[in-house]
CSV table of C-alpha atoms in Angstrom, one decimal:
chain,number,residue,atom,x,y,z
A,1,MET,CA,108.7,22.2,156.2
A,2,MET,CA,106.5,25.1,155.0
A,3,LYS,CA,107.2,28.8,154.1
A,4,ARG,CA,104.4,31.1,155.4
A,5,MET,CA,104.6,34.9,156.0
A,6,GLY,CA,107.6,35.9,157.4
A,7,GLY,CA,109.6,32.6,157.4
A,8,TYR,CA,109.0,29.0,158.2
A,9,SER,CA,107.4,26.4,159.8
A,10,VAL,CA,109.6,23.4,161.3
A,11,LEU,CA,108.7,20.0,162.2
A,12,SER,CA,110.3,19.1,165.7
A,13,PHE,CA,113.1,16.0,165.5
A,14,SER,CA,112.3,14.4,168.1
A,15,LEU,CA,107.9,14.8,169.3
A,16,GLU,CA,105.1,15.0,167.1
A,17,ASP,CA,102.9,17.4,166.5
A,18,ILE,CA,105.3,20.0,167.8
A,19,VAL,CA,106.2,23.0,165.0
A,20,TYR,CA,108.4,25.6,165.8
A,21,SER,CA,108.4,29.2,164.1
A,22,VAL,CA,111.8,30.2,162.2
A,23,VAL,CA,111.7,33.9,161.5
A,24,GLU,CA,113.5,34.6,158.3
A,25,GLU,CA,114.5,38.4,157.5
A,26,GLY,CA,116.6,37.8,154.7
A,27,MET,CA,118.7,35.7,157.3
A,28,MET,CA,117.4,33.5,160.3
A,29,ARG,CA,116.7,35.4,162.9
A,30,SER,CA,115.0,33.3,166.1
A,31,CYS,CA,113.1,30.2,166.5
A,32,THR,CA,110.4,29.2,168.8
A,33,CYS,CA,112.1,26.3,170.0
A,34,GLN,CA,113.2,25.8,173.2
A,35,ASP,CA,117.3,25.7,172.1
A,36,PHE,CA,116.6,28.6,170.6
A,37,ARG,CA,115.1,30.3,173.6
A,38,TRP,CA,117.0,29.3,175.7
A,39,ASN,CA,121.1,30.1,174.1
A,40,ALA,CA,119.6,33.1,171.4
A,41,ILE,CA,122.0,31.3,169.2
A,42,ALA,CA,121.7,29.0,166.0
A,43,CYS,CA,119.8,25.8,166.3
A,44,LYS,CA,119.2,22.6,164.7
A,45,HIS,CA,115.7,24.4,163.2
A,46,MET,CA,118.1,27.0,161.4
A,47,TYR,CA,120.7,24.7,160.0
A,48,LEU,CA,118.5,22.8,158.7
A,49,LEU,CA,116.3,25.1,156.7
A,50,ALA,CA,119.8,26.7,155.8
A,51,ARG,CA,121.2,23.5,154.5
A,52,VAL,CA,117.8,23.0,152.2
A,53,GLN,CA,117.0,26.4,151.2
A,54,ASP,CA,120.5,27.7,150.2
A,55,THR,CA,119.3,31.0,149.7
A,56,ILE,CA,118.9,31.8,153.2
A,57,GLN,CA,121.4,32.3,155.7
A,58,VAL,CA,121.7,31.9,159.7
A,59,PHE,CA,122.6,34.7,162.7
A,60,GLU,CA,125.8,33.6,163.6
A,61,GLY,CA,125.6,35.6,167.3
A,62,LYS,CA,123.7,35.5,170.0
A,63,LEU,CA,120.4,38.0,169.8
A,64,ILE,CA,119.3,38.3,173.4
A,65,THR,CA,117.5,41.4,172.3
A,66,TYR,CA,115.5,40.4,169.3
A,67,LEU,CA,114.9,37.5,170.9
A,68,TYR,CA,113.3,39.2,174.1
A,69,MET,CA,111.0,41.1,171.3
A,70,HIS,CA,110.9,37.8,168.9
A,71,SER,CA,109.7,35.5,172.3
A,72,LEU,CA,106.6,38.7,172.9
A,73,LEU,CA,105.6,38.7,169.3
A,74,PHE,CA,104.7,34.6,169.6
A,75,THR,CA,103.1,34.8,173.2
A,76,LEU,CA,100.8,37.9,172.0
A,77,THR,CA,100.1,36.2,168.5
A,78,SER,CA,100.0,32.9,169.1
A,79,PRO,CA,96.7,31.2,169.0
């Protein structure tokens, strides 16, 4: 895992060479993994970060509107 502007990059647990972006704005808000995109609730990447970085909290709830906005942002800004 690596800190970057606006959040963290977290390696996939099962797929080699896959890195997910977790958005953190005082609290973890979204992840680019399929689990978060499908369910819009905290994923295992967020819980890993919360365990390792005890200053970060996981948002507990559904973020459909926020998820949609960030999915667009990631799509538009991904290389």
